[in-house]
XYZ file of C-alpha atoms in Angstrom:
637
model
C 33.397 52.131 7.716
C 30.167 50.823 7.411
C 30.343 49.308 4.104
C 33.475 47.410 5.342
C 31.637 46.235 8.260
C 28.690 44.790 6.093
C 31.436 43.251 3.649
C 32.867 41.476 6.684
C 29.564 40.341 7.773
C 28.901 38.958 4.085
C 32.161 37.154 3.942
C 31.485 35.750 7.333
C 27.883 34.587 6.274
C 29.376 32.980 3.366
C 32.275 31.066 5.059
C 29.672 29.429 7.568
C 27.133 28.544 5.066
C 29.861 26.712 3.229
C 31.251 24.756 6.509
C 29.020 21.986 6.210
C 29.784 20.969 2.585
C 33.582 21.115 3.519
C 33.324 18.571 6.575
C 31.928 18.730 10.086
C 33.109 21.385 12.270
C 34.806 20.944 15.712
C 31.589 22.257 17.363
C 30.128 19.000 17.090
C 32.949 16.625 18.395
C 30.899 15.234 21.376
C 27.545 14.353 19.885
C 28.265 14.034 16.145
C 25.348 15.605 15.212
C 25.149 17.435 11.761
C 23.911 20.863 11.668
C 21.563 20.718 9.263
C 19.527 23.301 10.517
C 15.696 23.220 11.072
C 15.839 20.507 13.710
C 16.506 17.714 11.382
C 16.444 14.467 13.406
C 18.725 11.688 12.707
C 17.087 8.602 11.621
C 16.550 5.700 14.053
C 15.868 3.277 11.376
C 18.398 0.495 10.030
C 21.528 2.057 8.565
C 22.893 0.383 5.026
C 26.216 1.841 5.789
C 28.901 -0.647 7.545
C 31.971 0.640 9.477
C 34.401 -2.074 8.961
C 37.904 -2.599 10.129
C 40.127 -4.670 8.305
C 41.815 -6.197 11.388
C 40.401 -7.325 14.759
C 43.538 -7.131 16.763
C 46.580 -4.586 16.096
C 49.296 -3.404 18.375
C 49.842 -0.381 19.769
C 51.040 2.508 17.459
C 50.036 0.441 14.587
C 48.139 1.328 11.460
C 44.724 -0.002 10.946
C 42.586 0.340 7.994
C 38.876 1.305 8.351
C 36.182 0.795 5.316
C 33.284 2.800 5.239
C 30.874 0.637 2.820
C 27.150 -0.383 2.437
C 25.160 -3.285 2.443
C 23.784 -3.834 -0.256
C 26.644 -2.361 -2.209
C 26.935 0.919 -4.124
C 24.545 3.170 -2.265
C 26.008 6.273 -2.161
C 26.631 8.920 0.895
C 27.833 12.686 0.717
C 29.233 13.181 4.366
C 30.773 11.492 7.185
C 32.340 12.129 10.441
C 34.372 9.109 12.012
C 36.134 8.678 15.473
C 37.856 6.119 17.437
C 36.499 5.849 21.131
C 37.523 3.124 23.889
C 35.111 0.741 24.516
C 35.120 1.405 28.279
C 33.646 4.556 29.716
C 34.090 7.585 29.871
C 34.425 6.495 25.844
C 37.248 8.882 25.078
C 38.539 9.450 21.612
C 42.069 8.055 20.961
C 44.166 7.575 18.066
C 44.714 9.722 15.381
C 43.604 8.893 11.280
C 46.093 9.713 8.399
C 45.316 12.446 5.981
C 45.380 9.089 3.347
C 43.452 10.906 0.742
C 43.479 14.708 0.888
C 40.297 14.965 -1.956
C 38.084 13.078 0.297
C 39.625 12.746 3.772
C 39.970 16.041 6.178
C 41.381 15.969 9.460
C 40.023 17.939 12.610
C 41.182 18.093 16.237
C 38.417 17.324 18.592
C 40.286 15.824 21.620
C 43.769 15.753 20.020
C 45.257 16.528 16.724
C 43.984 14.801 13.879
C 41.423 12.542 16.053
C 38.637 12.782 13.941
C 38.135 12.533 10.173
C 35.479 13.985 7.821
C 34.393 14.731 4.480
C 35.875 17.592 1.997
C 32.967 17.863 -0.016
C 29.586 16.316 -0.548
C 30.354 14.586 -3.783
C 28.539 11.171 -3.939
C 30.575 8.689 -2.420
C 30.017 4.662 -2.532
C 32.859 3.504 -0.082
C 35.836 4.988 1.367
C 38.886 3.551 3.274
C 40.356 5.433 5.983
C 43.803 4.818 8.141
C 43.810 5.018 11.629
C 47.104 4.650 14.050
C 46.544 3.480 17.398
C 47.803 5.346 20.384
C 51.474 4.376 21.770
C 50.249 4.056 25.216
C 46.862 2.529 24.728
C 45.709 -1.072 25.598
C 42.171 -2.131 25.306
C 39.057 -2.341 22.993
C 38.360 0.319 20.584
C 35.269 1.024 18.448
C 34.688 3.335 15.701
C 31.612 5.671 15.529
C 30.618 7.264 12.466
C 27.958 9.615 11.301
C 27.074 9.102 7.686
C 25.170 11.591 6.001
C 23.349 10.546 2.823
C 21.694 13.432 2.110
C 20.910 16.797 3.876
C 18.067 15.161 5.472
C 19.128 11.614 5.529
C 21.826 10.652 7.858
C 22.865 8.079 11.046
C 24.662 9.191 14.130
C 26.717 7.006 16.216
C 27.067 3.911 13.584
C 29.414 1.574 15.352
C 32.048 -0.679 14.106
C 32.910 -4.021 15.899
C 35.329 -3.919 18.618
C 39.221 -3.760 17.734
C 41.475 -5.057 20.364
C 44.746 -2.898 20.932
C 47.317 -4.840 22.578
C 50.850 -3.898 23.366
C 53.075 -3.822 20.479
C 55.380 -6.623 21.942
C 52.271 -8.844 21.607
C 51.913 -11.388 19.005
C 48.753 -11.274 16.888
C 47.509 -14.674 16.323
C 47.032 -15.878 12.659
C 43.781 -15.260 11.280
C 42.856 -12.421 13.605
C 44.142 -9.947 10.963
C 41.839 -11.313 8.140
C 39.012 -8.927 7.311
C 35.605 -9.980 8.715
C 32.155 -10.193 7.475
C 30.373 -6.887 7.315
C 27.254 -8.804 8.442
C 28.574 -9.536 12.361
C 27.513 -6.571 14.829
C 29.589 -5.892 18.126
C 28.514 -7.002 21.340
C 30.119 -4.061 23.263
C 27.846 -1.178 23.908
C 28.883 1.455 21.283
C 28.886 5.241 22.041
C 26.074 7.022 21.879
C 25.931 11.051 21.455
C 23.462 12.430 23.833
C 21.677 14.408 21.271
C 20.250 11.337 19.353
C 17.826 10.527 22.112
C 16.094 13.661 21.436
C 12.249 13.069 20.210
C 12.096 12.514 16.584
C 10.397 15.085 14.577
C 7.859 14.695 12.010
C 8.316 14.409 8.485
C 9.655 17.615 7.201
C 7.863 17.164 3.751
C 4.417 17.920 5.662
C 5.823 21.345 7.372
C 3.781 24.055 5.544
C 1.208 22.173 3.859
C -1.890 24.136 3.289
C -0.019 27.737 4.787
C 2.881 28.095 2.352
C 2.328 24.908 -0.034
C -0.075 22.917 -1.286
C -0.060 19.328 -0.544
C -1.564 16.143 -2.241
C -1.395 12.530 -1.135
C -3.223 8.966 -0.953
C -4.869 7.749 0.916
C -7.568 10.130 1.347
C -6.814 12.314 4.447
C -3.256 11.390 5.158
C -1.815 14.495 4.503
C -3.476 15.885 7.686
C -1.911 12.968 9.686
C 1.435 13.161 7.871
C 1.268 9.583 6.851
C 0.772 8.902 3.261
C 1.985 6.193 1.104
C 2.993 8.714 -1.743
C 2.560 12.635 -1.381
C 3.496 15.691 -3.535
C 3.790 18.976 -2.599
C 3.958 22.393 -4.841
C 5.559 25.306 -3.581
C 5.896 28.726 -6.074
C 8.744 30.950 -5.662
C 8.123 33.844 -7.987
C 8.312 31.948 -11.591
C 10.065 28.871 -9.976
C 7.412 25.793 -9.593
C 9.228 23.508 -6.955
C 7.608 20.116 -6.777
C 8.575 17.444 -3.978
C 7.675 13.768 -4.242
C 7.897 11.100 -1.601
C 6.676 7.333 -1.491
C 7.869 4.625 1.013
C 4.739 2.093 1.080
C 5.851 -1.187 -0.191
C 9.143 -0.297 -1.135
C 8.189 1.374 -4.360
C 10.288 1.550 -7.578
C 9.225 4.755 -8.477
C 7.024 7.691 -7.681
C 5.407 10.138 -10.221
C 3.302 13.487 -10.586
C 1.504 14.169 -13.525
C -0.035 17.733 -15.173
C -3.301 16.657 -16.365
C -6.122 18.751 -18.432
C -9.176 15.925 -17.843
C -8.222 14.173 -14.853
C -7.756 11.024 -17.109
C -4.787 8.999 -17.942
C -3.659 10.219 -21.197
C -1.625 12.962 -22.866
C -0.426 14.011 -19.380
C 3.412 15.604 -18.635
C 4.624 13.511 -15.665
C 7.861 13.841 -13.923
C 9.192 10.624 -12.480
C 11.364 9.795 -9.716
C 13.517 6.379 -9.865
C 16.190 4.944 -8.076
C 18.990 3.468 -9.904
C 22.239 2.413 -9.289
C 22.516 3.804 -5.621
C 20.965 7.179 -6.363
C 17.557 8.828 -7.529
C 17.323 10.291 -11.163
C 14.571 12.202 -12.408
C 12.732 11.841 -15.856
C 10.054 13.620 -17.792
C 7.583 11.332 -19.496
C 4.440 11.376 -21.305
C 1.356 9.228 -20.705
C -0.565 7.241 -23.707
C -3.947 5.436 -24.478
C -4.553 2.423 -26.015
C -2.997 0.716 -24.369
C -2.453 2.967 -21.165
C 1.341 3.520 -20.233
C 3.980 5.998 -20.097
C 6.800 6.661 -21.947
C 9.993 9.115 -22.280
C 10.745 8.544 -25.818
C 10.368 12.083 -27.576
C 9.881 14.068 -24.378
C 12.261 16.607 -23.594
C 14.213 16.448 -20.276
C 15.484 19.928 -19.867
C 12.030 21.202 -18.664
C 13.100 20.547 -14.850
C 16.180 20.364 -12.963
C 16.826 18.200 -9.898
C 17.418 19.803 -6.723
C 17.284 17.156 -4.233
C 17.197 13.371 -3.564
C 17.269 10.708 -1.455
C 16.573 6.688 -1.310
C 16.455 5.492 2.389
C 15.158 2.150 3.622
C 12.954 1.815 0.559
C 11.551 5.667 0.840
C 11.978 7.718 -2.447
C 12.536 11.245 -2.020
C 12.926 13.944 -4.656
C 12.762 17.950 -5.222
C 12.568 19.383 -8.609
C 12.073 22.733 -9.867
C 10.144 22.735 -13.302
C 10.135 25.295 -15.720
C 6.890 27.962 -15.726
C 6.169 27.193 -19.297
C 6.902 23.986 -21.110
C 6.364 22.592 -24.420
C 5.640 18.437 -24.258
C 4.746 16.683 -27.198
C 3.336 19.819 -28.942
C 1.347 20.823 -26.064
C 1.852 23.810 -24.155
C 1.913 23.673 -19.992
C 1.679 27.077 -18.896
C 1.990 26.675 -14.894
C 1.477 30.367 -14.683
C -1.816 30.798 -16.239
C -3.546 27.605 -16.646
C -5.291 25.143 -14.256
C -4.318 21.613 -13.963
C -5.481 17.898 -12.198
C -2.862 16.594 -10.299
C -1.867 13.002 -11.041
C 0.214 11.234 -8.258
C 1.305 7.721 -8.800
C 3.451 4.976 -7.159
C 4.430 1.232 -8.536
C 6.768 -1.429 -7.979
C 8.377 -1.927 -10.872
C 10.219 0.263 -13.953
C 11.622 -0.538 -17.257
C 14.459 1.390 -19.072
C 12.168 3.683 -21.010
C 9.131 3.934 -18.679
C 7.526 3.254 -15.514
C 5.274 0.165 -15.165
C 1.525 0.062 -13.671
C 1.162 2.050 -10.371
C 0.043 -1.173 -8.445
C 0.860 0.655 -5.235
C -1.103 3.795 -5.678
C -2.978 5.994 -7.781
C -4.934 9.574 -6.795
C -6.264 12.182 -9.202
C -7.230 15.633 -7.579
C -10.765 16.668 -7.730
C -10.801 19.820 -9.593
C -8.082 21.720 -11.838
C -6.425 24.610 -10.162
C -3.482 26.794 -10.374
C -0.513 25.455 -9.048
C 0.150 28.855 -7.218
C -2.998 28.171 -4.848
C -1.521 27.168 -1.050
C -4.984 25.815 0.388
C -5.354 22.115 0.613
C -5.659 19.894 -2.554
C -8.517 17.438 -2.572
C -8.882 14.385 -3.940
C -11.473 13.523 -6.749
C -14.752 12.104 -5.262
C -15.267 8.587 -4.907
C -18.919 8.492 -4.483
C -19.536 6.360 -7.473
C -17.097 4.010 -6.502
C -18.073 3.237 -3.265
C -21.728 3.132 -4.896
C -20.575 0.202 -6.875
C -19.196 -1.977 -3.719
C -22.190 -1.315 -1.874
C -24.832 -2.272 -4.625
C -22.644 -5.311 -5.374
C -22.259 -6.379 -1.932
C -25.977 -5.993 -1.023
C -26.831 -7.969 -4.091
C -24.546 -10.790 -3.802
C -23.996 -11.303 -0.404
C -27.666 -10.351 0.515
C -30.374 -10.638 -1.582
C -29.267 -13.521 -3.999
C -27.676 -15.659 -1.134
C -31.458 -15.386 0.792
C -32.998 -15.775 -2.437
C -31.423 -19.216 -3.513
C -31.570 -20.454 -0.079
C -35.645 -19.692 0.008
C -35.841 -21.196 -3.306
C -34.346 -24.326 -2.419
C -35.260 -25.097 1.006
C -38.940 -23.405 1.329
C -40.532 -24.222 -2.161
C -43.024 -26.818 -0.406
C -43.387 -25.639 2.887
C -43.920 -22.066 2.633
C -47.534 -22.352 0.549
C -50.046 -21.736 3.096
C -50.221 -18.318 2.368
C -50.262 -16.141 -0.783
C -48.670 -12.711 -1.318
C -49.666 -10.939 -4.626
C -51.256 -14.086 -6.094
C -48.516 -16.465 -5.642
C -46.764 -18.584 -2.759
C -45.245 -16.680 -0.129
C -41.927 -18.681 -1.101
C -41.921 -17.501 -4.735
C -42.977 -14.056 -4.076
C -40.043 -13.513 -1.980
C -37.759 -15.441 -4.134
C -39.019 -13.475 -7.251
C -38.579 -10.028 -5.111
C -34.972 -10.526 -4.145
C -33.814 -11.908 -7.395
C -35.247 -8.802 -9.480
C -33.714 -6.600 -6.552
C -30.540 -8.546 -7.150
C -31.025 -7.876 -10.820
C -31.756 -4.050 -10.436
C -28.714 -3.545 -7.817
C -25.852 -5.267 -10.063
C -26.983 -3.550 -13.065
C -26.883 -0.279 -11.134
C -23.494 -1.309 -9.812
C -22.112 -1.951 -13.436
C -23.362 1.509 -14.501
C -21.970 3.626 -11.804
C -18.668 1.812 -12.371
C -18.358 2.394 -16.210
C -19.520 5.947 -15.378
C -16.436 6.037 -13.128
C -13.845 4.637 -14.525
C -14.918 5.980 -18.193
C -14.236 2.347 -20.120
C -12.554 -0.788 -19.344
C -10.573 -1.301 -16.362
C -6.642 -1.404 -16.885
C -6.174 -2.803 -13.656
C -4.418 -6.238 -13.750
C -6.944 -7.959 -11.541
C -9.603 -10.594 -12.743
C -12.227 -8.663 -10.743
C -13.469 -6.735 -13.793
C -14.103 -9.640 -16.301
C -15.623 -11.533 -13.413
C -17.860 -9.037 -12.701
C -18.855 -8.854 -16.441
C -19.295 -12.560 -16.430
C -21.711 -12.175 -13.260
C -23.738 -9.658 -14.632
C -24.276 -11.334 -18.080
C -25.713 -14.734 -16.227
C -27.498 -12.116 -13.815
C -29.251 -10.620 -16.805
C -30.310 -13.942 -18.448
C -31.891 -15.154 -15.563
C -35.035 -13.083 -15.439
C -35.242 -13.328 -19.275
C -35.347 -17.354 -18.950
C -37.773 -17.257 -16.088
C -40.137 -15.267 -18.089
C -40.150 -17.395 -20.895
C -39.946 -20.994 -18.715
C -42.130 -23.801 -19.608
C -45.384 -24.651 -18.134
C -44.867 -27.180 -14.920
C -46.426 -29.930 -16.888
C -44.282 -29.555 -20.061
C -41.643 -31.995 -20.828
C -38.940 -29.324 -20.914
C -39.422 -27.977 -17.407
C -36.887 -30.268 -15.960
C -34.455 -28.898 -18.683
C -35.344 -25.058 -17.546
C -35.113 -25.818 -13.761
C -31.472 -27.512 -14.614
C -30.526 -24.308 -16.263
C -31.970 -21.956 -13.883
C -30.544 -23.560 -10.602
C -26.922 -23.542 -12.738
C -26.980 -20.033 -14.062
C -27.757 -18.513 -10.538
C -25.726 -20.807 -8.376
C -23.088 -19.941 -10.960
C -23.582 -16.177 -10.967
C -23.356 -16.069 -7.109
C -20.161 -18.257 -7.015
C -18.607 -16.156 -9.500
C -19.974 -12.721 -7.695
C -18.508 -13.689 -4.285
C -15.179 -14.720 -5.808
C -15.132 -11.140 -7.774
C -15.729 -9.365 -4.458
C -12.550 -11.130 -2.946
C -10.546 -9.734 -5.794
C -12.118 -6.237 -5.262
C -10.340 -6.225 -1.904
C -6.942 -6.372 -3.548
C -7.839 -3.204 -5.851
C -5.839 -0.140 -4.781
C -8.665 2.071 -5.586
C -11.101 0.538 -3.630
C -9.202 1.221 -0.205
C -10.188 -1.686 1.746
C -8.217 -3.000 4.586
C -6.809 -6.403 4.327
C -8.943 -8.097 7.063
C -12.056 -7.648 5.090
C -10.995 -10.822 3.559
C -11.857 -12.614 6.796
C -15.069 -11.148 6.847
C -15.743 -12.657 3.504
C -14.590 -15.875 4.364
C -16.660 -15.713 7.401
C -19.609 -15.382 5.142
C -18.665 -18.325 2.766
C -18.331 -20.535 5.780
C -21.815 -19.458 7.361
C -23.594 -19.893 4.271
C -21.987 -23.448 3.596
C -22.991 -24.110 6.903
C -26.636 -23.325 6.574
C -26.928 -25.400 3.373
C -25.562 -28.349 5.051
C -27.857 -28.295 7.983
C -30.902 -27.659 5.953
C -30.021 -30.166 3.569
C -29.561 -32.579 6.542
C -32.816 -31.788 8.104
C -34.628 -32.170 5.051
C -33.397 -35.576 3.954
C -33.999 -36.991 7.451
C -37.762 -35.163 6.865
C -38.077 -36.999 3.531
C -36.610 -40.424 4.880
C -38.971 -40.251 8.149
C -41.770 -39.696 5.563
C -40.887 -42.145 3.131
C -40.251 -44.841 6.041
C -43.959 -44.359 7.801
C -45.466 -44.714 4.418
C -43.366 -47.774 3.842
C -42.932 -46.505 0.243
C -40.501 -48.484 -2.212
C -40.194 -45.435 -4.523
C -36.900 -44.588 -4.782
C -35.695 -41.025 -3.527
C -33.239 -39.056 -5.681
C -30.796 -36.434 -4.631
C -30.907 -34.552 -7.622
C -30.305 -30.805 -7.101
C -33.543 -29.740 -8.414
C -35.616 -32.338 -6.379
C -38.171 -31.085 -3.877
C -36.426 -30.692 -0.675
C -39.619 -31.549 1.598
C -42.656 -33.872 0.597
C -46.026 -32.230 -0.303
C -48.108 -31.379 2.504
C -51.117 -32.790 0.404
C -49.810 -36.165 0.143
C -48.814 -36.439 4.095
C -50.772 -38.113 6.848
C -51.684 -36.643 10.045
C -48.751 -37.911 11.631
C -46.268 -36.804 8.797
C -48.096 -33.397 8.893
C -46.911 -33.142 12.655
C -43.521 -33.864 11.908
C -43.062 -31.683 9.050
C -44.705 -29.159 11.158
C -41.867 -29.587 13.555
C -39.165 -29.418 10.650
C -41.034 -26.318 9.433
C -40.802 -24.706 12.710
C -36.482 -25.479 12.407
C -36.418 -24.138 8.897
C -38.313 -20.803 9.581
C -35.906 -20.472 12.740
C -32.680 -20.940 10.694
C -34.023 -18.661 8.105
C -34.735 -15.972 10.607
C -31.260 -16.724 11.947
C -29.919 -16.520 8.168
C -31.459 -13.197 7.918
C -30.046 -11.498 10.986
C -26.408 -12.638 10.472
C -26.264 -11.780 6.798
C -27.942 -8.637 7.246
C -25.290 -7.552 9.847
C -22.492 -8.600 7.327
C -24.086 -6.700 4.762
C -24.643 -3.394 6.884
C -21.015 -3.727 8.194
C -19.583 -4.220 4.620
C -21.625 -1.539 3.065
C -20.304 0.696 5.950
C -16.481 -0.306 5.275
C -17.021 0.400 1.739
C -19.291 3.637 1.665
C -19.435 5.497 4.849
C -15.768 5.965 6.278
C -12.050 5.281 4.770
C -11.502 2.680 7.659
C -8.285 1.491 5.888
C -6.598 4.981 5.885
C -7.088 5.374 9.869
C -6.272 1.768 10.350
C -3.043 2.086 8.673
C -2.032 5.293 10.057
C -2.678 4.060 13.495
C -0.589 0.944 12.915
C 2.078 2.898 11.584
C 2.177 5.413 14.641
C 2.266 2.584 16.880
C 4.959 0.744 14.794
C 7.211 4.289 14.771
């Protein structure tokens, strides 16, 4: 008796577990909410699926065809449930569906026989046409409501059609009213809304169990804890089964991929890619290459994994794959049981037929190799050198170089009353600031080459602009060391070249910093551009003000001396006359202008110092971009 009871329980469990793949049960007639377990909520985003009646007016008792389709076309779905409800309260189910396609349509009885249609299997479907018969004794407006399941955890509940007018069968349908309408239009009648769809939206299930039952890794840094990653992968080990989940939705990616690496560098790595194609999601095994950097599927065995689940909804890619514990790829053995690996996670906006393209949306590498069976948090690689590079370059070219150029141009004739280290004050400070610029630039270049390990493969002019800036900066002190004597005929040539090299390096450096904001690896907020624009505007304004007042001073001195000497406006000319050639009244005027210039210099130092500190804090001390995007997305959601 006991064995028979156990067998009955097993058969009952098997039957209930297969109920959903064979269509919706009558227990969900009222709320139309799929019973997918685990409290998976319905999506509240705009659905790509349309419920389109082929006629806007029919007579009572007549047949109407309804299309389930997608916009854009060719997006597949696996399950559905559809009813016709009266547009007026209490929104009763009306009419009946016809079993016109036994392979794709199953009728269930909610309030009357055959008043609801559902799927017969979870095989992918691109479109479906159903037939519905209006009730004989009903006149009024009808709205078709449907639940469409794109995948197990991706479904929309209560998708409404446009209203359909059911008239008495003796009425005449006006010409043109039976034409099929454009799917883009929407109903103005409030649709039927199941009660349970107003339940609070749960967090993304991919983050459930992170750090407890599975390892999770995503970018930007710290996103796993907040549950809001641009791209994320999880690893679950079930005996000898290694299950990888991948998900990415930032900037509507064309792929998301996770790789296993022995050295945390791109090249000779085994990768699994998830790529949306023709309304579904396909997975591929690929191999990363160096010289040039890239990836390829050619020659890579595709039988080292199996695709378990997949979906592509509102630009978000999700797939779950089960990878073999031991596999051979390109002559290398990947033993997931006994070896440790770095994780490489990447997402990009374009793909080709045999490979994915550059990971312009994002890329992240785990900090140290680890066993995939470890459940603890997966830490990303340190970005200390990257942030030091940014801090050095910002301090050098927004701070010390800007101030050094300003002092040399406007204070070379007035800041000469005292000396420091045997040199005039202006020259001592100019030399100190420019040597500091040189040292910070060289240090910044060294640390970024150590961080990257070679030339950057990023499609961004930041790297080449940085090299040009460094070369010009490196040549400046060498040229200054060999500068001709002030009385030499070659001194004006040196002055022009020195001025040109310094200002050109400064301009190129600022442009390079602007391009750095666009680098994904820098993880800088977009609004940093506004800070940089504000600095450029302030720097130009200060030059204009100091130049104007300097020319006013020169004009006043020339007028008072009634000199017929022509005043030139060459950039390397002294912006103020020598104090030794001034009369007493000119000295008083110069003292007033000198006080103004010192006040402007003090203001410039304060503002630039504040900007440098703010930018260094953004670059070095905190991943502000991560927190900013997380807060913004949480507010929008």
